[in-house]
Short mmCIF file of C-alpha atoms in Angstrom, two decimals:
data_model
loop_
_atom_site.label_atom_id
_atom_site.label_comp_id
_atom_site.label_asym_id
_atom_site.label_seq_id
_atom_site.Cartn_x
_atom_site.Cartn_y
_atom_site.Cartn_z
CA UNK A 1 0.00 0.00 0.00
CA UNK A 2 2.77 2.42 0.93
CA UNK A 3 4.55 1.85 -2.41
CA UNK A 4 1.32 2.52 -4.29
CA UNK A 5 0.77 5.71 -2.28
CA UNK A 6 4.28 6.99 -2.95
CA UNK A 7 3.91 6.19 -6.66
CA UNK A 8 0.66 8.17 -6.70
CA UNK A 9 2.23 11.03 -4.73
CA UNK A 10 5.26 11.31 -7.00
CA UNK A 11 3.13 11.09 -10.15
CA UNK A 12 0.79 13.77 -8.80
CA UNK A 13 3.76 15.93 -7.83
CA UNK A 14 5.22 15.63 -11.33
CA UNK A 15 1.92 16.66 -12.90
CA UNK A 16 1.56 19.64 -10.54
CA UNK A 17 5.14 20.79 -11.08
CA UNK A 18 4.84 20.61 -14.87
CA UNK A 19 1.50 22.45 -14.83
CA UNK A 20 2.95 25.21 -12.64
CA UNK A 21 5.96 25.66 -14.92
CA UNK A 22 3.66 25.84 -17.94
CA UNK A 23 0.97 28.20 -16.62
CA UNK A 24 3.01 30.61 -14.48
CA UNK A 25 4.49 32.68 -17.35
CA UNK A 26 1.01 33.18 -18.80
CA UNK A 27 -0.42 34.07 -15.40
CA UNK A 28 2.34 36.64 -14.85
CA UNK A 29 1.63 38.25 -18.22
CA UNK A 30 -2.12 38.30 -17.52
CA UNK A 31 -1.72 39.89 -14.09
CA UNK A 32 0.59 42.48 -15.64
CA UNK A 33 -2.00 43.27 -18.28
CA UNK A 34 -4.86 43.78 -15.81
CA UNK A 35 -2.50 45.72 -13.50
CA UNK A 36 -2.87 43.43 -10.49
CA UNK A 37 0.43 44.57 -9.03
CA UNK A 38 2.02 44.84 -5.59
CA UNK A 39 1.76 48.13 -3.69
CA UNK A 40 4.64 48.54 -1.25
CA UNK A 41 4.14 50.37 2.04
CA UNK A 42 5.40 53.95 2.17
CA UNK A 43 7.12 53.22 5.49
CA UNK A 44 8.70 50.07 4.07
CA UNK A 45 12.32 49.52 3.11
CA UNK A 46 13.63 51.73 0.30
CA UNK A 47 15.03 48.68 -1.51
CA UNK A 48 11.51 47.26 -1.74
CA UNK A 49 9.97 50.30 -3.45
CA UNK A 50 11.15 49.02 -6.83
CA UNK A 51 8.85 46.02 -6.35
CA UNK A 52 5.79 48.20 -6.86
CA UNK A 53 3.77 46.83 -9.76
CA UNK A 54 5.13 43.27 -9.54
CA UNK A 55 2.15 40.94 -10.13
CA UNK A 56 0.55 39.55 -7.00
CA UNK A 57 -2.09 36.87 -6.27
CA UNK A 58 0.27 34.18 -7.58
CA UNK A 59 -1.12 31.96 -4.86
CA UNK A 60 -4.12 31.33 -7.11
CA UNK A 61 -1.96 28.96 -9.16
CA UNK A 62 -0.54 26.82 -6.37
CA UNK A 63 -3.99 26.57 -4.79
CA UNK A 64 -5.96 25.59 -7.88
CA UNK A 65 -3.40 23.27 -9.50
CA UNK A 66 -3.00 20.69 -6.68
CA UNK A 67 -6.65 20.94 -5.61
CA UNK A 68 -8.02 20.32 -9.10
CA UNK A 69 -5.47 17.59 -9.90
CA UNK A 70 -6.24 15.86 -6.60
CA UNK A 71 -10.02 16.01 -7.06
CA UNK A 72 -9.68 14.67 -10.61
CA UNK A 73 -7.39 11.88 -9.42
CA UNK A 74 -9.80 10.94 -6.63
CA UNK A 75 -12.18 9.51 -9.24
CA UNK A 76 -9.58 6.97 -10.36
CA UNK A 77 -7.05 6.34 -7.58
CA UNK A 78 -7.79 4.93 -4.09
CA UNK A 79 -4.74 6.73 -2.64
CA UNK A 80 -6.48 10.01 -3.47
CA UNK A 81 -9.76 9.24 -1.73
CA UNK A 82 -11.94 12.12 -0.52
CA UNK A 83 -12.28 11.09 3.14
CA UNK A 84 -13.15 13.42 6.02
CA UNK A 85 -9.55 14.39 6.81
CA UNK A 86 -8.65 15.21 3.23
CA UNK A 87 -11.85 17.25 2.79
CA UNK A 88 -10.97 19.33 5.87
CA UNK A 89 -7.48 20.03 4.53
CA UNK A 90 -8.77 20.86 1.03
CA UNK A 91 -11.50 23.15 2.38
CA UNK A 92 -9.06 24.91 4.70
CA UNK A 93 -6.64 25.47 1.83
CA UNK A 94 -9.27 26.92 -0.49
CA UNK A 95 -11.34 28.89 2.05
CA UNK A 96 -8.40 30.68 3.67
CA UNK A 97 -7.17 31.37 0.15
CA UNK A 98 -10.52 33.05 -0.57
CA UNK A 99 -10.07 35.35 2.45
CA UNK A 100 -6.64 36.25 1.11
CA UNK A 101 -8.05 36.78 -2.39
CA UNK A 102 -10.63 39.22 -1.04
CA UNK A 103 -7.90 41.08 0.84
CA UNK A 104 -5.63 41.19 -2.22
CA UNK A 105 -8.47 42.35 -4.47
CA UNK A 106 -9.26 45.28 -2.19
CA UNK A 107 -5.57 46.22 -2.02
CA UNK A 108 -5.14 46.05 -5.79
CA UNK A 109 -8.32 48.01 -6.59
CA UNK A 110 -7.62 50.76 -4.03
CA UNK A 111 -3.86 50.74 -4.72
CA UNK A 112 -2.93 50.74 -1.03
CA UNK A 113 -2.01 48.16 1.56
CA UNK A 114 -5.06 48.54 3.79
CA UNK A 115 -7.12 45.66 2.40
CA UNK A 116 -9.54 43.98 4.78
CA UNK A 117 -9.55 45.49 8.25
CA UNK A 118 -7.64 43.40 10.81
CA UNK A 119 -10.90 42.80 12.71
CA UNK A 120 -12.72 41.56 9.60
CA UNK A 121 -9.82 39.32 8.59
CA UNK A 122 -9.49 37.84 12.09
CA UNK A 123 -13.24 37.25 12.33
CA UNK A 124 -13.33 35.37 9.03
CA UNK A 125 -10.29 33.30 10.02
CA UNK A 126 -11.82 32.44 13.40
CA UNK A 127 -15.21 31.52 11.91
CA UNK A 128 -13.54 29.11 9.48
CA UNK A 129 -11.53 27.59 12.34
CA UNK A 130 -14.76 26.96 14.25
CA UNK A 131 -16.31 25.29 11.19
CA UNK A 132 -13.31 23.00 10.72
CA UNK A 133 -13.30 22.14 14.41
CA UNK A 134 -16.96 21.11 14.26
CA UNK A 135 -16.40 18.99 11.15
CA UNK A 136 -13.31 17.35 12.61
CA UNK A 137 -14.85 16.86 16.07
CA UNK A 138 -17.71 14.84 14.54
CA UNK A 139 -15.34 12.04 13.56
CA UNK A 140 -12.31 12.36 15.82
CA UNK A 141 -11.17 12.95 19.39
CA UNK A 142 -10.13 16.10 21.24
CA UNK A 143 -6.84 14.54 22.32
CA UNK A 144 -3.46 16.02 21.55
CA UNK A 145 -0.20 14.09 21.44
CA UNK A 146 2.63 15.31 23.68
CA UNK A 147 6.13 14.65 22.28
CA UNK A 148 8.91 13.15 24.40
CA UNK A 149 6.55 11.69 27.00
CA UNK A 150 4.56 10.01 24.18
CA UNK A 151 1.18 10.52 25.82
CA UNK A 152 -2.20 11.70 24.63
CA UNK A 153 -4.08 14.27 26.70
CA UNK A 154 -7.79 14.87 26.16
CA UNK A 155 -8.45 18.62 26.19
CA UNK A 156 -12.21 18.26 25.84
CA UNK A 157 -13.79 21.53 24.73
CA UNK A 158 -10.51 23.35 25.40
CA UNK A 159 -9.41 21.72 22.15
CA UNK A 160 -11.80 24.14 20.45
CA UNK A 161 -9.73 27.09 21.73
CA UNK A 162 -6.53 25.41 20.58
CA UNK A 163 -7.88 24.92 17.05
CA UNK A 164 -9.06 28.53 16.76
CA UNK A 165 -5.69 29.78 18.05
CA UNK A 166 -3.79 27.41 15.77
CA UNK A 167 -5.59 28.45 12.58
CA UNK A 168 -5.64 32.19 13.26
CA UNK A 169 -2.04 32.31 14.51
CA UNK A 170 -0.63 30.13 11.73
CA UNK A 171 -2.36 31.96 8.89
CA UNK A 172 -1.17 35.33 10.19
CA UNK A 173 2.34 34.02 10.88
CA UNK A 174 2.73 32.69 7.34
CA UNK A 175 1.24 35.92 5.99
CA UNK A 176 3.83 38.03 7.86
CA UNK A 177 6.66 35.79 6.64
CA UNK A 178 5.79 36.51 3.01
CA UNK A 179 7.83 39.71 2.92
CA UNK A 180 10.87 38.99 0.75
CA UNK A 181 11.43 37.02 -2.43
CA UNK A 182 11.30 33.25 -2.01
CA UNK A 183 11.19 33.25 1.80
CA UNK A 184 7.66 32.02 2.52
CA UNK A 185 7.40 29.45 -0.28
CA UNK A 186 10.77 27.94 0.57
CA UNK A 187 10.04 27.73 4.29
CA UNK A 188 6.66 26.11 3.61
CA UNK A 189 8.19 23.44 1.35
CA UNK A 190 10.68 22.65 4.14
CA UNK A 191 7.94 22.55 6.81
CA UNK A 192 5.79 20.20 4.72
CA UNK A 193 8.51 17.50 4.59
CA UNK A 194 8.03 16.31 8.21
CA UNK A 195 4.26 16.30 7.78
CA UNK A 196 4.67 14.09 4.72
CA UNK A 197 6.58 11.63 6.93
CA UNK A 198 3.93 11.80 9.67
CA UNK A 199 1.10 11.16 7.20
CA UNK A 200 2.97 8.19 5.72
CA UNK A 201 3.73 6.61 9.10
CA UNK A 202 0.08 7.08 10.18
CA UNK A 203 -1.10 5.46 6.92
CA UNK A 204 -3.03 8.61 6.02
CA UNK A 205 -2.00 8.21 2.42
CA UNK A 206 -4.49 10.65 0.83
CA UNK A 207 -3.18 13.41 3.12
CA UNK A 208 0.39 12.42 2.26
CA UNK A 209 -0.34 12.58 -1.47
CA UNK A 210 -1.91 16.03 -1.18
CA UNK A 211 1.00 17.40 0.88
CA UNK A 212 3.49 16.21 -1.73
CA UNK A 213 1.42 17.74 -4.53
CA UNK A 214 1.15 21.11 -2.76
CA UNK A 215 4.92 21.08 -2.10
CA UNK A 216 5.60 20.36 -5.78
CA UNK A 217 3.27 23.18 -6.83
CA UNK A 218 5.12 25.53 -4.48
CA UNK A 219 8.40 24.43 -6.01
CA UNK A 220 7.08 25.40 -9.44
CA UNK A 221 5.94 28.76 -8.08
CA UNK A 222 9.28 29.31 -6.36
CA UNK A 223 11.08 29.32 -9.71
CA UNK A 224 9.32 32.60 -10.49
CA UNK A 225 9.40 33.97 -6.93
CA UNK A 226 13.15 33.78 -6.25
CA UNK A 227 14.98 37.11 -6.19
CA UNK A 228 14.28 39.16 -8.22
CA UNK A 229 10.71 37.91 -8.00
CA UNK A 230 8.54 38.02 -11.09
CA UNK A 231 5.40 37.35 -9.06
CA UNK A 232 4.23 37.37 -5.42
CA UNK A 233 1.78 34.95 -3.79
CA UNK A 234 -0.13 37.73 -2.04
CA UNK A 235 -2.44 37.12 0.90
CA UNK A 236 -4.24 34.69 -1.42
CA UNK A 237 -1.30 32.32 -1.17
CA UNK A 238 0.02 33.02 2.32
CA UNK A 239 -3.33 32.67 4.12
CA UNK A 240 -4.08 29.52 2.11
CA UNK A 241 -0.74 27.98 3.11
CA UNK A 242 -1.28 28.87 6.76
CA UNK A 243 -4.71 27.24 6.70
CA UNK A 244 -3.32 24.23 4.87
CA UNK A 245 -0.53 23.44 7.32
CA UNK A 246 -2.76 24.13 10.36
CA UNK A 247 -5.42 21.74 9.03
CA UNK A 248 -2.75 19.16 8.22
CA UNK A 249 -1.35 19.36 11.76
CA UNK A 250 -4.86 18.96 13.16
CA UNK A 251 -5.83 15.84 11.20
CA UNK A 252 -2.42 14.26 11.86
CA UNK A 253 -2.67 15.11 15.60
CA UNK A 254 0.63 17.02 15.50
CA UNK A 255 -0.58 20.33 16.89
CA UNK A 256 2.41 20.65 19.24
CA UNK A 257 5.00 19.78 16.61
CA UNK A 258 3.50 22.41 14.29
CA UNK A 259 4.99 25.03 16.62
CA UNK A 260 8.42 23.38 16.50
CA UNK A 261 8.50 22.67 12.76
CA UNK A 262 7.12 26.09 11.86
CA UNK A 263 9.09 28.01 14.48
CA UNK A 264 10.48 30.46 11.91
CA UNK A 265 6.87 31.47 11.17
CA UNK A 266 6.27 31.72 14.92
CA UNK A 267 9.36 33.91 15.37
CA UNK A 268 8.15 36.25 12.63
CA UNK A 269 4.78 36.87 14.27
CA UNK A 270 6.34 37.11 17.75
CA UNK A 271 8.75 39.79 16.51
CA UNK A 272 5.77 41.91 15.43
CA UNK A 273 3.92 41.38 18.72
CA UNK A 274 7.03 42.21 20.77
CA UNK A 275 7.86 45.25 18.65
CA UNK A 276 4.37 46.75 18.82
CA UNK A 277 3.89 46.03 22.52
CA UNK A 278 7.30 47.40 23.53
CA UNK A 279 6.91 50.51 21.34
CA UNK A 280 3.49 51.33 22.80
CA UNK A 281 4.86 51.06 26.34
CA UNK A 282 8.24 52.73 25.93
CA UNK A 283 8.28 54.54 22.59
CA UNK A 284 11.39 52.55 21.64
CA UNK A 285 11.91 49.67 19.22
CA UNK A 286 13.61 46.36 19.97
CA UNK A 287 14.08 45.38 16.32
CA UNK A 288 15.28 47.70 13.58
CA UNK A 289 12.08 46.77 11.77
CA UNK A 290 9.48 44.02 12.10
CA UNK A 291 8.76 41.30 10.99
CA UNK A 292 12.09 39.70 11.83
CA UNK A 293 13.38 39.29 8.26
CA UNK A 294 13.24 43.08 7.82
CA UNK A 295 15.36 43.51 10.95
CA UNK A 296 18.23 41.73 9.20
CA UNK A 297 17.64 43.56 5.92
CA UNK A 298 17.71 46.89 7.77
CA UNK A 299 21.05 45.81 9.24
CA UNK A 300 22.55 45.57 5.75
CA UNK A 301 22.01 41.90 4.91
CA UNK A 302 20.86 41.20 1.35
CA UNK A 303 17.50 39.58 0.61
CA UNK A 304 19.11 36.41 -0.66
CA UNK A 305 21.33 36.16 2.42
CA UNK A 306 18.33 36.55 4.74
CA UNK A 307 16.35 33.94 2.80
CA UNK A 308 19.24 31.45 2.82
CA UNK A 309 19.71 31.78 6.58
CA UNK A 310 16.00 31.55 7.30
CA UNK A 311 15.70 28.46 5.10
CA UNK A 312 18.59 26.90 7.03
CA UNK A 313 16.82 27.69 10.30
CA UNK A 314 13.65 26.15 8.84
CA UNK A 315 15.55 22.95 8.01
CA UNK A 316 16.93 22.74 11.55
CA UNK A 317 13.48 23.16 13.11
CA UNK A 318 11.99 20.60 10.68
CA UNK A 319 14.68 18.12 11.74
CA UNK A 320 13.97 18.95 15.39
CA UNK A 321 10.29 18.16 14.80
CA UNK A 322 11.16 14.81 13.23
CA UNK A 323 13.51 14.01 16.07
CA UNK A 324 10.85 14.77 18.69
CA UNK A 325 8.35 12.61 16.79
CA UNK A 326 10.62 9.57 16.76
CA UNK A 327 11.82 10.05 20.32
#
């Protein structure tokens, strides 16, 4: 069974990668033509101002390609079955992408970076988290697995709060990480590797196949997003990826390891929280600029150097997550 699943996963990944490489140039040209371009913040880094007008909403491609290929394959291949867990992950991926699309559309039309209000965005994210909790709760437990001690603890209805926090925090963390060329997509590909292993070892082969297909689609996107980026994923892509990995962690019962594996995302959102809180209290900044990747850029490090170091950190945390799982 495992060999069949890996064959399906690799075949699906190849199809997704080829499709991404074929359609991305056309998508970039189309977004250029309809003027769906990035609008950089006035208070942002000077080196980023030249990115104004670069096509955004590239996340549309790496959402639609693996989702449509997977759904089509589900009619023919048992390793791509549409069970409850896979439906939750697919719905999370698409629905959080729709929130991001709405935000991007408002930004592009108004030509500023306001988009959806933070309250509206958070409310939509939280409502979706509640929906996914209710769907998941109908066919699964409220237990979470604790690494190292290898025990399950039943949180009862407190699990509801964990799910809402996990989805809202992860989507915003991934969104904040998408600030320089190639950073977010590369970190997400790295973070998805341990979850592929978890899904395989738990015999959740449909989830494993979808993870591999999404990672392959991101790889195709990354070719056009590396510095200097020809396209950005926008909130469409970053919110979708946050929802995807949060839903994956939930159905694989790896909520705790999500924090470890995705700690670079966590560090990015924590840097913003710390910066804002400290500035409001003291009027002084801890970081040169937040999120964290901008702190290093502001210190004179090039975009590619920041990305390389953050990817390396992502690999180390992914290995730490795997180590904790096997221990």
